[in-house]
Short mmCIF file of N, CA and C in Angstrom, two decimals:
data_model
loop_
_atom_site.label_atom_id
_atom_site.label_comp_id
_atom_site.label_asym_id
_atom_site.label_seq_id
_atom_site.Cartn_x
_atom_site.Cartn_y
_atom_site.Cartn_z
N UNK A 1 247.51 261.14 -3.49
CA UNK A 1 247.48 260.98 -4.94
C UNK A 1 246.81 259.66 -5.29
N UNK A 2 246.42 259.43 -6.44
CA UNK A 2 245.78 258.27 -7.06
C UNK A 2 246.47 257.86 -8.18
N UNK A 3 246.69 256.68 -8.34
CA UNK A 3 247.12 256.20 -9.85
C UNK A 3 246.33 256.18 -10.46
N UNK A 4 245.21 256.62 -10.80
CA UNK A 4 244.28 257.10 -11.81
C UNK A 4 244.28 258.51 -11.86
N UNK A 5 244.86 259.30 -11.58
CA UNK A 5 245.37 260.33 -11.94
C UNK A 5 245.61 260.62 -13.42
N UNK A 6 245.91 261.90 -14.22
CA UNK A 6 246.25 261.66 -14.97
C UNK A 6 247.58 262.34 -14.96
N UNK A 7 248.15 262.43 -15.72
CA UNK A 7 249.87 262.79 -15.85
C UNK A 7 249.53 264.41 -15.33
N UNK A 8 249.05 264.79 -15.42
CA UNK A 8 249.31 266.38 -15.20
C UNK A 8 249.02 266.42 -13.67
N UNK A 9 247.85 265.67 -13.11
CA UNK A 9 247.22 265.84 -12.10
C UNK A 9 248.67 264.99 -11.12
N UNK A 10 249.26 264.47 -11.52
CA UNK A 10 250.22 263.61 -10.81
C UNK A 10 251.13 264.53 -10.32
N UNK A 11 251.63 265.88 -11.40
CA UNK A 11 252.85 266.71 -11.22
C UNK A 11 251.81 268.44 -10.41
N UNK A 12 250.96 268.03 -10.37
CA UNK A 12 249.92 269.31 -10.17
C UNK A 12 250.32 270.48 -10.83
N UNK A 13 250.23 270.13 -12.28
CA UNK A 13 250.13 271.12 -13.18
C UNK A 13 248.70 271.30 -14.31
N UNK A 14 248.50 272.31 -14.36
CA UNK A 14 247.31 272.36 -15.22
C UNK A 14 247.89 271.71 -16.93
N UNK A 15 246.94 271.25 -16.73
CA UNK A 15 246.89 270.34 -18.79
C UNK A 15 246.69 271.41 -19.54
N UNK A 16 248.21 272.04 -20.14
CA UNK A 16 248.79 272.54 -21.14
C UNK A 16 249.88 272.24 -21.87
N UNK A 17 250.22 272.19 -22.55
CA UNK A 17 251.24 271.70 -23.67
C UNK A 17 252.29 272.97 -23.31
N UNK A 18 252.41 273.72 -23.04
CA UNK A 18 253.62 274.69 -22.86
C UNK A 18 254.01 273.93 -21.08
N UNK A 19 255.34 274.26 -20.42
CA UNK A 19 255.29 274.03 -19.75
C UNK A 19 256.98 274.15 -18.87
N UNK A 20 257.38 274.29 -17.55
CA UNK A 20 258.15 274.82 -17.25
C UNK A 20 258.98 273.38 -16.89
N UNK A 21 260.00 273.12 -17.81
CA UNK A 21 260.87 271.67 -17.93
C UNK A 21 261.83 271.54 -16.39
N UNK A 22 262.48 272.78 -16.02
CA UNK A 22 263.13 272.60 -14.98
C UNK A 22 261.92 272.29 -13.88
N UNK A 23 260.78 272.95 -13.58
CA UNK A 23 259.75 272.80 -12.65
C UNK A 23 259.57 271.35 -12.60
N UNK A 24 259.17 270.84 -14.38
CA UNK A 24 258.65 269.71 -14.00
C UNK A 24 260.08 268.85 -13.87
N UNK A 25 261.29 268.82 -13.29
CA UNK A 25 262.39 267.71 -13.57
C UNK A 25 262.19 267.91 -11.89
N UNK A 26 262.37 268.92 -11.34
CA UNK A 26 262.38 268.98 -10.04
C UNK A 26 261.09 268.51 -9.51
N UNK A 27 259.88 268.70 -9.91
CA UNK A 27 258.94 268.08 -9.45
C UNK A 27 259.14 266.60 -9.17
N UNK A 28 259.54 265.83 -10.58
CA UNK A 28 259.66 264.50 -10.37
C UNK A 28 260.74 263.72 -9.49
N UNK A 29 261.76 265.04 -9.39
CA UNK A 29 263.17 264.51 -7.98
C UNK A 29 262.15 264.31 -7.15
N UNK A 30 261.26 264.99 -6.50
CA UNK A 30 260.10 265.46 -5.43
C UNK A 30 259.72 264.12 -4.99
N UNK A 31 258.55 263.96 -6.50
CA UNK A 31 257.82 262.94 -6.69
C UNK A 31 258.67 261.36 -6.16
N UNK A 32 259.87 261.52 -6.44
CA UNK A 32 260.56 259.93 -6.79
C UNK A 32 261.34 259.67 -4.97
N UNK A 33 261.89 261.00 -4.23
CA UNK A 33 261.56 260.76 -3.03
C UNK A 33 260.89 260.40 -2.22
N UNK A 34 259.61 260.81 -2.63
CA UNK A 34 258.65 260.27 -1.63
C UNK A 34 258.11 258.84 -2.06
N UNK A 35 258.14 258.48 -3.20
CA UNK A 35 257.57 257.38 -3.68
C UNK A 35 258.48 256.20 -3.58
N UNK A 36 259.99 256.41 -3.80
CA UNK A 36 260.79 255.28 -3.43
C UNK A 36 260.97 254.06 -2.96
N UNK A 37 260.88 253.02 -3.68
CA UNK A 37 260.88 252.01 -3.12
C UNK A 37 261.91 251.69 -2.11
N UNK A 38 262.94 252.05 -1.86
CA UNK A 38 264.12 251.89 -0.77
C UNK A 38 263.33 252.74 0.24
N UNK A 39 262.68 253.64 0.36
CA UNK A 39 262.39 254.64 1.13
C UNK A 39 260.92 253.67 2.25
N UNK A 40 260.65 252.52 1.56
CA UNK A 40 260.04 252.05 2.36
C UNK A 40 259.95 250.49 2.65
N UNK A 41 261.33 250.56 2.23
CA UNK A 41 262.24 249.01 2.57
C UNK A 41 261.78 248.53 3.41
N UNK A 42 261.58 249.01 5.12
CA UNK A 42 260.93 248.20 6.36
C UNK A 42 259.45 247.95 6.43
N UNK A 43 259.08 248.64 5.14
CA UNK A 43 257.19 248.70 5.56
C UNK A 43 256.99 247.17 5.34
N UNK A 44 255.44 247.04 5.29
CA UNK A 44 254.96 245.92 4.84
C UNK A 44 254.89 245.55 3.46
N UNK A 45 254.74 244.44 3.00
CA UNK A 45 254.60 244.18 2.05
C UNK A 45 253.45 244.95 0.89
N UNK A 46 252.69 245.09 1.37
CA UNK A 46 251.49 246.14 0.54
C UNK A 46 252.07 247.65 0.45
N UNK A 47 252.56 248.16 1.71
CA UNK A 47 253.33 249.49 1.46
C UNK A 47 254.32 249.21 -0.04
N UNK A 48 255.07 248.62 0.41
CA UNK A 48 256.39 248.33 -0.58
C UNK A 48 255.92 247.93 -2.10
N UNK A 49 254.82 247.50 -2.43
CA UNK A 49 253.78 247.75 -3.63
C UNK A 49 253.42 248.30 -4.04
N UNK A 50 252.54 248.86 -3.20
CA UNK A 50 252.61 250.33 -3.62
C UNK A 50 253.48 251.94 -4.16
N UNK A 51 254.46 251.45 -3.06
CA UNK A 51 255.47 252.56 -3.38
C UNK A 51 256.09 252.12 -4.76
N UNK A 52 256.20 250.76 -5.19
CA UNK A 52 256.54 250.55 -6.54
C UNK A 52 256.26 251.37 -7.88
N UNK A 53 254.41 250.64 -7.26
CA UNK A 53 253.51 250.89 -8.17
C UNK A 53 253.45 252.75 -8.63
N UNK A 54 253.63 253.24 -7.07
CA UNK A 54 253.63 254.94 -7.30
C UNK A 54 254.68 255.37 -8.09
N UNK A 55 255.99 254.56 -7.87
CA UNK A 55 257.64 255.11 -8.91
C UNK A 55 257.58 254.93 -10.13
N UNK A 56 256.51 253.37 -10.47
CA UNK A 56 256.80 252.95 -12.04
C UNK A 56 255.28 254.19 -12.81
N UNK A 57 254.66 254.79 -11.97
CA UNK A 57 253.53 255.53 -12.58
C UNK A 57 253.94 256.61 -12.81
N UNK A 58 254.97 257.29 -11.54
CA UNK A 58 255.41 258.61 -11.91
C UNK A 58 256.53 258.83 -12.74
N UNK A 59 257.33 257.80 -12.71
CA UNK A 59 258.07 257.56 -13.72
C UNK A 59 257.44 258.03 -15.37
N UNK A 60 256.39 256.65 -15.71
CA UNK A 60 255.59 256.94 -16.92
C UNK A 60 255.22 258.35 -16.82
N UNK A 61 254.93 259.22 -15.91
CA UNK A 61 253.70 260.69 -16.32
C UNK A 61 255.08 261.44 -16.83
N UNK A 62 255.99 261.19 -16.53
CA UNK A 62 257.48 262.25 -16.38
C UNK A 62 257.68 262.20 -17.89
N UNK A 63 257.82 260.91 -18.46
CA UNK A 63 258.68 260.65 -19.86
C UNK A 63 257.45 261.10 -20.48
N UNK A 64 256.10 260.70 -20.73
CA UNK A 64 255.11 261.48 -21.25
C UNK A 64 255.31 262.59 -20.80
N UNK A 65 255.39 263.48 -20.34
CA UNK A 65 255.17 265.28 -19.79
C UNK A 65 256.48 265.83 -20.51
N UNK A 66 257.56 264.79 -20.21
CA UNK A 66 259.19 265.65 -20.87
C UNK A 66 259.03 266.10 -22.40
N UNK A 67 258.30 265.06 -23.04
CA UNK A 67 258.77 264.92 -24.29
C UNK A 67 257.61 265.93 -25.06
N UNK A 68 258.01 266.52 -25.53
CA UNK A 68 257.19 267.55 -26.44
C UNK A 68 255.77 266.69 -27.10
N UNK A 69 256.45 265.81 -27.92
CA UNK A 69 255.29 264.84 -28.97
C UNK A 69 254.62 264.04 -27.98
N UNK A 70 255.03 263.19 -27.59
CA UNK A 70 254.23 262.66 -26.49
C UNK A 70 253.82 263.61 -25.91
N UNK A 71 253.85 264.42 -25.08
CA UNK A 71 252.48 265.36 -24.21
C UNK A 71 251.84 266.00 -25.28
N UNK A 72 252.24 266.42 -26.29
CA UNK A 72 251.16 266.95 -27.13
C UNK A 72 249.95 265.44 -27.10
N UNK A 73 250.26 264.59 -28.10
CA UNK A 73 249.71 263.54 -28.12
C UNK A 73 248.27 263.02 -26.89
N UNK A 74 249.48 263.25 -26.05
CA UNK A 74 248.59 262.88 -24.56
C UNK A 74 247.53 263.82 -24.38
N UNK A 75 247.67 265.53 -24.23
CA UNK A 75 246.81 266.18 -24.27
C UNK A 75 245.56 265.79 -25.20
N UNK A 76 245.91 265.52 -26.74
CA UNK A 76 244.72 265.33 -27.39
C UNK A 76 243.56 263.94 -26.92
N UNK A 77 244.58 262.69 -26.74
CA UNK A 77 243.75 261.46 -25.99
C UNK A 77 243.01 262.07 -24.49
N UNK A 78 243.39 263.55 -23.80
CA UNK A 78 242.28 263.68 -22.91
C UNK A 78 241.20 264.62 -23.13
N UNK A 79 241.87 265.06 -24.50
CA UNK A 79 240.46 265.89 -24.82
C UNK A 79 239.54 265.51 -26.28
N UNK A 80 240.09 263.88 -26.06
CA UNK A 80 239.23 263.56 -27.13
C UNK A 80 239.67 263.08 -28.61
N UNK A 81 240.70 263.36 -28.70
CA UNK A 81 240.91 263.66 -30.54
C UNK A 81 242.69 262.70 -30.46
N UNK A 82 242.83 261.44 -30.40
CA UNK A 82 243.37 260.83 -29.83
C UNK A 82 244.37 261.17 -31.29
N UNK A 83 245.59 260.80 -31.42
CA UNK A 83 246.73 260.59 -32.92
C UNK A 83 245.82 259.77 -33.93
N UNK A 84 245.97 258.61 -33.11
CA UNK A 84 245.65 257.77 -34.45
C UNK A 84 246.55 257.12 -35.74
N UNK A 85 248.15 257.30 -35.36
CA UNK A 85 248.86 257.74 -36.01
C UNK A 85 249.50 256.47 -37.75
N UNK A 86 248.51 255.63 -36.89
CA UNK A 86 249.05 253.89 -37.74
C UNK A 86 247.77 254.56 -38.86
N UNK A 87 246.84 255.04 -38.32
CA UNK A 87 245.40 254.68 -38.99
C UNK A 87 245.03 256.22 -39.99
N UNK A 88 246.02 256.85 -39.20
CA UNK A 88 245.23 258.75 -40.20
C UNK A 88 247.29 259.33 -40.33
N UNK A 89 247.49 258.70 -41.85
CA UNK A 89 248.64 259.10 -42.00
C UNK A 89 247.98 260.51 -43.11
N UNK A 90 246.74 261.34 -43.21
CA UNK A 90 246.27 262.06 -44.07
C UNK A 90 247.17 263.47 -43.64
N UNK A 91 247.87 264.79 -44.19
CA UNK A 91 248.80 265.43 -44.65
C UNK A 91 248.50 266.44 -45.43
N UNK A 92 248.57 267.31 -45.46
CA UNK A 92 248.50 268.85 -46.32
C UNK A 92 249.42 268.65 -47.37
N UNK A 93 249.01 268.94 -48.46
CA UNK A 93 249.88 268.79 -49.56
C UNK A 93 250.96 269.73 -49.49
N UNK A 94 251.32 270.60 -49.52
CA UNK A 94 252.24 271.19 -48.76
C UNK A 94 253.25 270.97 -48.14
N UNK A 95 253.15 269.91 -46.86
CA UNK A 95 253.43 268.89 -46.05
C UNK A 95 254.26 267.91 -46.82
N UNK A 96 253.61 267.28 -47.52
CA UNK A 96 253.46 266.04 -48.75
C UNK A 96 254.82 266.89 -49.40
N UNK A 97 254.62 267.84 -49.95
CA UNK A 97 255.74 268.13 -50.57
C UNK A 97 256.96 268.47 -50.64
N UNK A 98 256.88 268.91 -48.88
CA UNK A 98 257.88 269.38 -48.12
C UNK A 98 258.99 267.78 -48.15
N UNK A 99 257.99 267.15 -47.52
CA UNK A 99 258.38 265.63 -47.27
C UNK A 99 259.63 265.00 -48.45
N UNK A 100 258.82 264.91 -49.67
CA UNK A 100 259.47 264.86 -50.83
C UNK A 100 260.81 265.61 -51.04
N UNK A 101 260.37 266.80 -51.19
CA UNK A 101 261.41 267.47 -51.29
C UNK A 101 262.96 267.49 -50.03
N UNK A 102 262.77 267.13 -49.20
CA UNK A 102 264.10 266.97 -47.87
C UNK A 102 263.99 265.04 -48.60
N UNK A 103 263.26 264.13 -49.03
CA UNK A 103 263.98 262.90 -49.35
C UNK A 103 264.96 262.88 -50.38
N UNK A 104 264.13 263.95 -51.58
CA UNK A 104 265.32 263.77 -52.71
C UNK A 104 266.36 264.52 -52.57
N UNK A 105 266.33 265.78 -51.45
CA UNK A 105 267.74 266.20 -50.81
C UNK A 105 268.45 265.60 -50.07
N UNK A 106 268.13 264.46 -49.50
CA UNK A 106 268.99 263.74 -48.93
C UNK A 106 269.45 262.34 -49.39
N UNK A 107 268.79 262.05 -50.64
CA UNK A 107 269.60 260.88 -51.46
C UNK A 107 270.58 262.05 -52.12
N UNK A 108 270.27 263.43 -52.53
CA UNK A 108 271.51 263.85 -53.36
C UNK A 108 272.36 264.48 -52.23
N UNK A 109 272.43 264.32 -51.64
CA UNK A 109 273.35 265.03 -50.60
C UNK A 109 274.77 264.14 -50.39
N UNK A 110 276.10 265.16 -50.92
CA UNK A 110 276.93 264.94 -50.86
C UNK A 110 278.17 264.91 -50.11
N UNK A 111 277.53 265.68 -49.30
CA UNK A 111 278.81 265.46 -47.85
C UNK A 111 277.60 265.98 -46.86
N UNK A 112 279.03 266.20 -45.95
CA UNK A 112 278.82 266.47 -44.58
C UNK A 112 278.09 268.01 -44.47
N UNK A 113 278.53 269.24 -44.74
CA UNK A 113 278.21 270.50 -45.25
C UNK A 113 276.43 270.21 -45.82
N UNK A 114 276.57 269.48 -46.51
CA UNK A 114 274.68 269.57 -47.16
C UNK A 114 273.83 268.68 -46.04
N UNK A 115 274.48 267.85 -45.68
CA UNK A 115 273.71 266.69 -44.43
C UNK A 115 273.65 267.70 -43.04
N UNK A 116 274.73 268.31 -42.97
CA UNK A 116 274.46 269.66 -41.76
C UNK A 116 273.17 270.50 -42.06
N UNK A 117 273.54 271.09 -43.10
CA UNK A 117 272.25 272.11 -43.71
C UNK A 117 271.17 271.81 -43.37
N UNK A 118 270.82 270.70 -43.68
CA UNK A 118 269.95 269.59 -43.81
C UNK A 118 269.07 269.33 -42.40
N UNK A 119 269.85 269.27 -41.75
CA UNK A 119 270.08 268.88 -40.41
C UNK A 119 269.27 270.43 -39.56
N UNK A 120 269.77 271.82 -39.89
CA UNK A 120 270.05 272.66 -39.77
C UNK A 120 268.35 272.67 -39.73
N UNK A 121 267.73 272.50 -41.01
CA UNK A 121 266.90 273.28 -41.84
C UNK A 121 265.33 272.50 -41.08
N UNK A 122 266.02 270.87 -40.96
CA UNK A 122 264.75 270.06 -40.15
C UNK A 122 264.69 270.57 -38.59
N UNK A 123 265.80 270.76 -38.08
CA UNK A 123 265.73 271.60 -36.35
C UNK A 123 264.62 273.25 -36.65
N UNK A 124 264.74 273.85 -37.31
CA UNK A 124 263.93 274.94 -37.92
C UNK A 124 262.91 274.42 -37.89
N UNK A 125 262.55 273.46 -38.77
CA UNK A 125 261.00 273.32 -38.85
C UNK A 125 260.03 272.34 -37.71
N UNK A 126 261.05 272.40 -36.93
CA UNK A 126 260.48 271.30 -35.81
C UNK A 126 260.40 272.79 -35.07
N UNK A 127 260.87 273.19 -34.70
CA UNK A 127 260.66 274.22 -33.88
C UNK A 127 259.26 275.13 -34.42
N UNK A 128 259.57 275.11 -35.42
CA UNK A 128 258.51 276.18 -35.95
C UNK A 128 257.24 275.37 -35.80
N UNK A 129 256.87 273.97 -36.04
CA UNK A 129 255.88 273.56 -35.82
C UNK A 129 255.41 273.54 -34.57
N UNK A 130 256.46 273.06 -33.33
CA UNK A 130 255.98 272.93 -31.90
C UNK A 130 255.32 274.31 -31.60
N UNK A 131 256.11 275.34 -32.12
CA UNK A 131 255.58 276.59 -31.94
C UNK A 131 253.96 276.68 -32.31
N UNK A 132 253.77 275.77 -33.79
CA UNK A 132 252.40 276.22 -33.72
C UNK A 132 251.19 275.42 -32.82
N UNK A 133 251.94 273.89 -32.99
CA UNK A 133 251.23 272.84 -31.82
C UNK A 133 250.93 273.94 -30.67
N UNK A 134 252.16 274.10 -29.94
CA UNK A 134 251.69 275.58 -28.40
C UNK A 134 250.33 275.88 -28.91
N UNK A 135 250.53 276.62 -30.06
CA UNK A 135 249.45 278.00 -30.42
C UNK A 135 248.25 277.07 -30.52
N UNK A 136 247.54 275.81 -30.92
CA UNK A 136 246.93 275.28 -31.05
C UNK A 136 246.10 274.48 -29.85
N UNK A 137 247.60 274.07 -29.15
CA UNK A 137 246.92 273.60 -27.57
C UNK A 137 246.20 274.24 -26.90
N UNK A 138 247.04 275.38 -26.70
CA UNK A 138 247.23 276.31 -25.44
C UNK A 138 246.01 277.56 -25.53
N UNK A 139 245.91 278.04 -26.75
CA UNK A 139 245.64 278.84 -27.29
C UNK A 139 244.25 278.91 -28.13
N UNK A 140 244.11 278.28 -28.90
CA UNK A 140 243.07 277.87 -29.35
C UNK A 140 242.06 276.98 -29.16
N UNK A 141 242.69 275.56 -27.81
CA UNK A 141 242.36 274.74 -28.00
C UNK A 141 241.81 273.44 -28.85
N UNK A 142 242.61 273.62 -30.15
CA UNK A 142 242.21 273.26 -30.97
C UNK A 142 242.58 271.61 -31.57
N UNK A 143 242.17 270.34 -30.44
CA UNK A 143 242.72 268.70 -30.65
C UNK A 143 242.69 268.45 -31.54
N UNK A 144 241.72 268.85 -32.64
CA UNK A 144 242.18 267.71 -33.97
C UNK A 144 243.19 268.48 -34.82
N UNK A 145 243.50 269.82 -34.80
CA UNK A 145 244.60 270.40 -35.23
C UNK A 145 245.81 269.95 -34.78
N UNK A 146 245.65 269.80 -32.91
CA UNK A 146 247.19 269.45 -32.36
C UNK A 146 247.79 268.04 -33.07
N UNK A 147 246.45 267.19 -33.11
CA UNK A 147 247.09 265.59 -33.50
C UNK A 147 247.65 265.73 -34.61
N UNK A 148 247.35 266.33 -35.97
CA UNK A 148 247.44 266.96 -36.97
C UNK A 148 248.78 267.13 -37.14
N UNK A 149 248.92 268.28 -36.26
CA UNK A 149 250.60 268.69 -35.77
C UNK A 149 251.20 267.60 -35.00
N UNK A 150 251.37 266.84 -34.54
CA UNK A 150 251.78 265.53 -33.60
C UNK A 150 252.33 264.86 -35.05
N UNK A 151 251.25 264.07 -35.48
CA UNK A 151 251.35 263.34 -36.84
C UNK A 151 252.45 263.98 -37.70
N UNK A 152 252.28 265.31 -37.80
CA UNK A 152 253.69 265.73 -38.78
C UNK A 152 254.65 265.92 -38.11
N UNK A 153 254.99 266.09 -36.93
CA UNK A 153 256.56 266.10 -36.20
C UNK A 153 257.01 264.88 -36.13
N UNK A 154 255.83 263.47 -36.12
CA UNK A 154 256.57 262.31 -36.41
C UNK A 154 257.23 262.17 -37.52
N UNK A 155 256.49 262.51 -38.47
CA UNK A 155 256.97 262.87 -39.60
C UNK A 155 258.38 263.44 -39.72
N UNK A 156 258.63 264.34 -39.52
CA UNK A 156 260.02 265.64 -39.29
C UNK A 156 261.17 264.81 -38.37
N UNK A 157 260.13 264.10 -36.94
CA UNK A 157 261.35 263.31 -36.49
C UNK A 157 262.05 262.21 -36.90
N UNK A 158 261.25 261.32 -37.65
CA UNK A 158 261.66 260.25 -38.43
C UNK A 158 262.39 260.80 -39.66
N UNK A 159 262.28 262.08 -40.00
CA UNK A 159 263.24 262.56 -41.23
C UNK A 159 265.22 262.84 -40.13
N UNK A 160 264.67 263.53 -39.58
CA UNK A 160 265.93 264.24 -38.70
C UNK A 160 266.70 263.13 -38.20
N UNK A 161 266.45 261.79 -37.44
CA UNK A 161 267.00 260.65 -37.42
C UNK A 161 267.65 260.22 -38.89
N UNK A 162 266.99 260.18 -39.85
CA UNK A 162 267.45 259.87 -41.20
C UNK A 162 268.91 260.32 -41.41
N UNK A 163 268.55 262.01 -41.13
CA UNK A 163 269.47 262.84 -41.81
C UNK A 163 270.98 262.39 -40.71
N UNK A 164 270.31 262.15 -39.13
CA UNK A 164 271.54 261.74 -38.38
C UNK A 164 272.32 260.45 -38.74
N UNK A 165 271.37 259.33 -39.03
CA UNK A 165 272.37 258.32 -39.57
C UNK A 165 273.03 258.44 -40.70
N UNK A 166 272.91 259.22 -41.39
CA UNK A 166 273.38 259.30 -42.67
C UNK A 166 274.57 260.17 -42.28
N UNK A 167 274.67 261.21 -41.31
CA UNK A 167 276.21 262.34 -40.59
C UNK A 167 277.10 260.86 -40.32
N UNK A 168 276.30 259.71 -39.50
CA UNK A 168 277.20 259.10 -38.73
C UNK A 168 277.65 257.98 -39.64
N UNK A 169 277.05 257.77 -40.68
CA UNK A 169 277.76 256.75 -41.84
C UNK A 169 278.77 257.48 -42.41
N UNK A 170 278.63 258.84 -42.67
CA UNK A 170 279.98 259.38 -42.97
C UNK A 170 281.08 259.56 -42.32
N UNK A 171 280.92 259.50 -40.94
CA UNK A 171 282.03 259.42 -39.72
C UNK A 171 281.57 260.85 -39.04
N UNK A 172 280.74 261.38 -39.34
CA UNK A 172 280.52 262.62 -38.31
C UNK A 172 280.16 262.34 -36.95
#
């Protein structure tokens, strides 16, 4: 293997955004055996650097590959069409309104029951989007759509955190 690898090429999986989570958790048990720094405690000093260097890399490809948004993300920076996400906050009005509409439901939201709902209704639409991210990656190939979709699940996730601190200020 090479540490210029890229995350997929590390787990020898083809660069797709769908992907088999138990495969890749066991891959990385795999990966983290052989790479172990205890595992080459007696070598030399350059071995034992290396094997570092190989744990703290496969480490990084793992937490990028686990996470839905991040590997979407990642996919688009290798095919070009990087987030961008500080610099292209641009949004479908639609989107825009959706947005709006779950903020002023959650300043009026009065208990626990509407903050669930709430809760309920943002797990729905995260799903439904990853669903279309898939269809976009995988399927269409389509990067400046996926970032597109990336950009709004930050969106959705920074709402869904919202809606959680707000369960746990109430004592939920």
């Amino acid at each position: 293997m090479n540490l210029q690898s890229n995350d997929f090429e590390i787990f020898g999986l083809s660069p797709a955004f769908a992907l088999d989570r138990q495969a890749l958790d066991e891959r990385w048990k795999d990966l983290q055996r052989q790479a172990h720094p205890d595992r080459h405690a007696s070598a030399d000093a350059a071995t034992q650097r290396q094997a570092m260097q190989w744990s703290v890399r496969i480490n990084e490809a793992y937490q990028r590959l686990k996470d839905p948004i991040k590997r979407a993300a990642y996919l688009c920076e290798l095919n070009g069409a990087p987030i961008q996400a500080e610099n292209n906050t641009a949004m479908p009005a639609d989107f825009l309104m959706q947005q709006m509409e779950w903020r002023e439901a959650l300043e009026e939201a009065s208990g626990v029951d509407d903050l669930e709902r709430m809760a309920d209704d943002v797990a729905d639409a995260r799903r439904q989007r990853l669903v279309q991210l898939q269809r976009c990656a995988d399927e269409q190939r389509d990067f400046a759509a996926v970032a597109q979709q990336v950009r709004a699940l930050m969106f959705v996730e920074r709402f869904a955190r919202d809606v959680e601190n707000r369960l746990e200020q109430l004592g939920q």
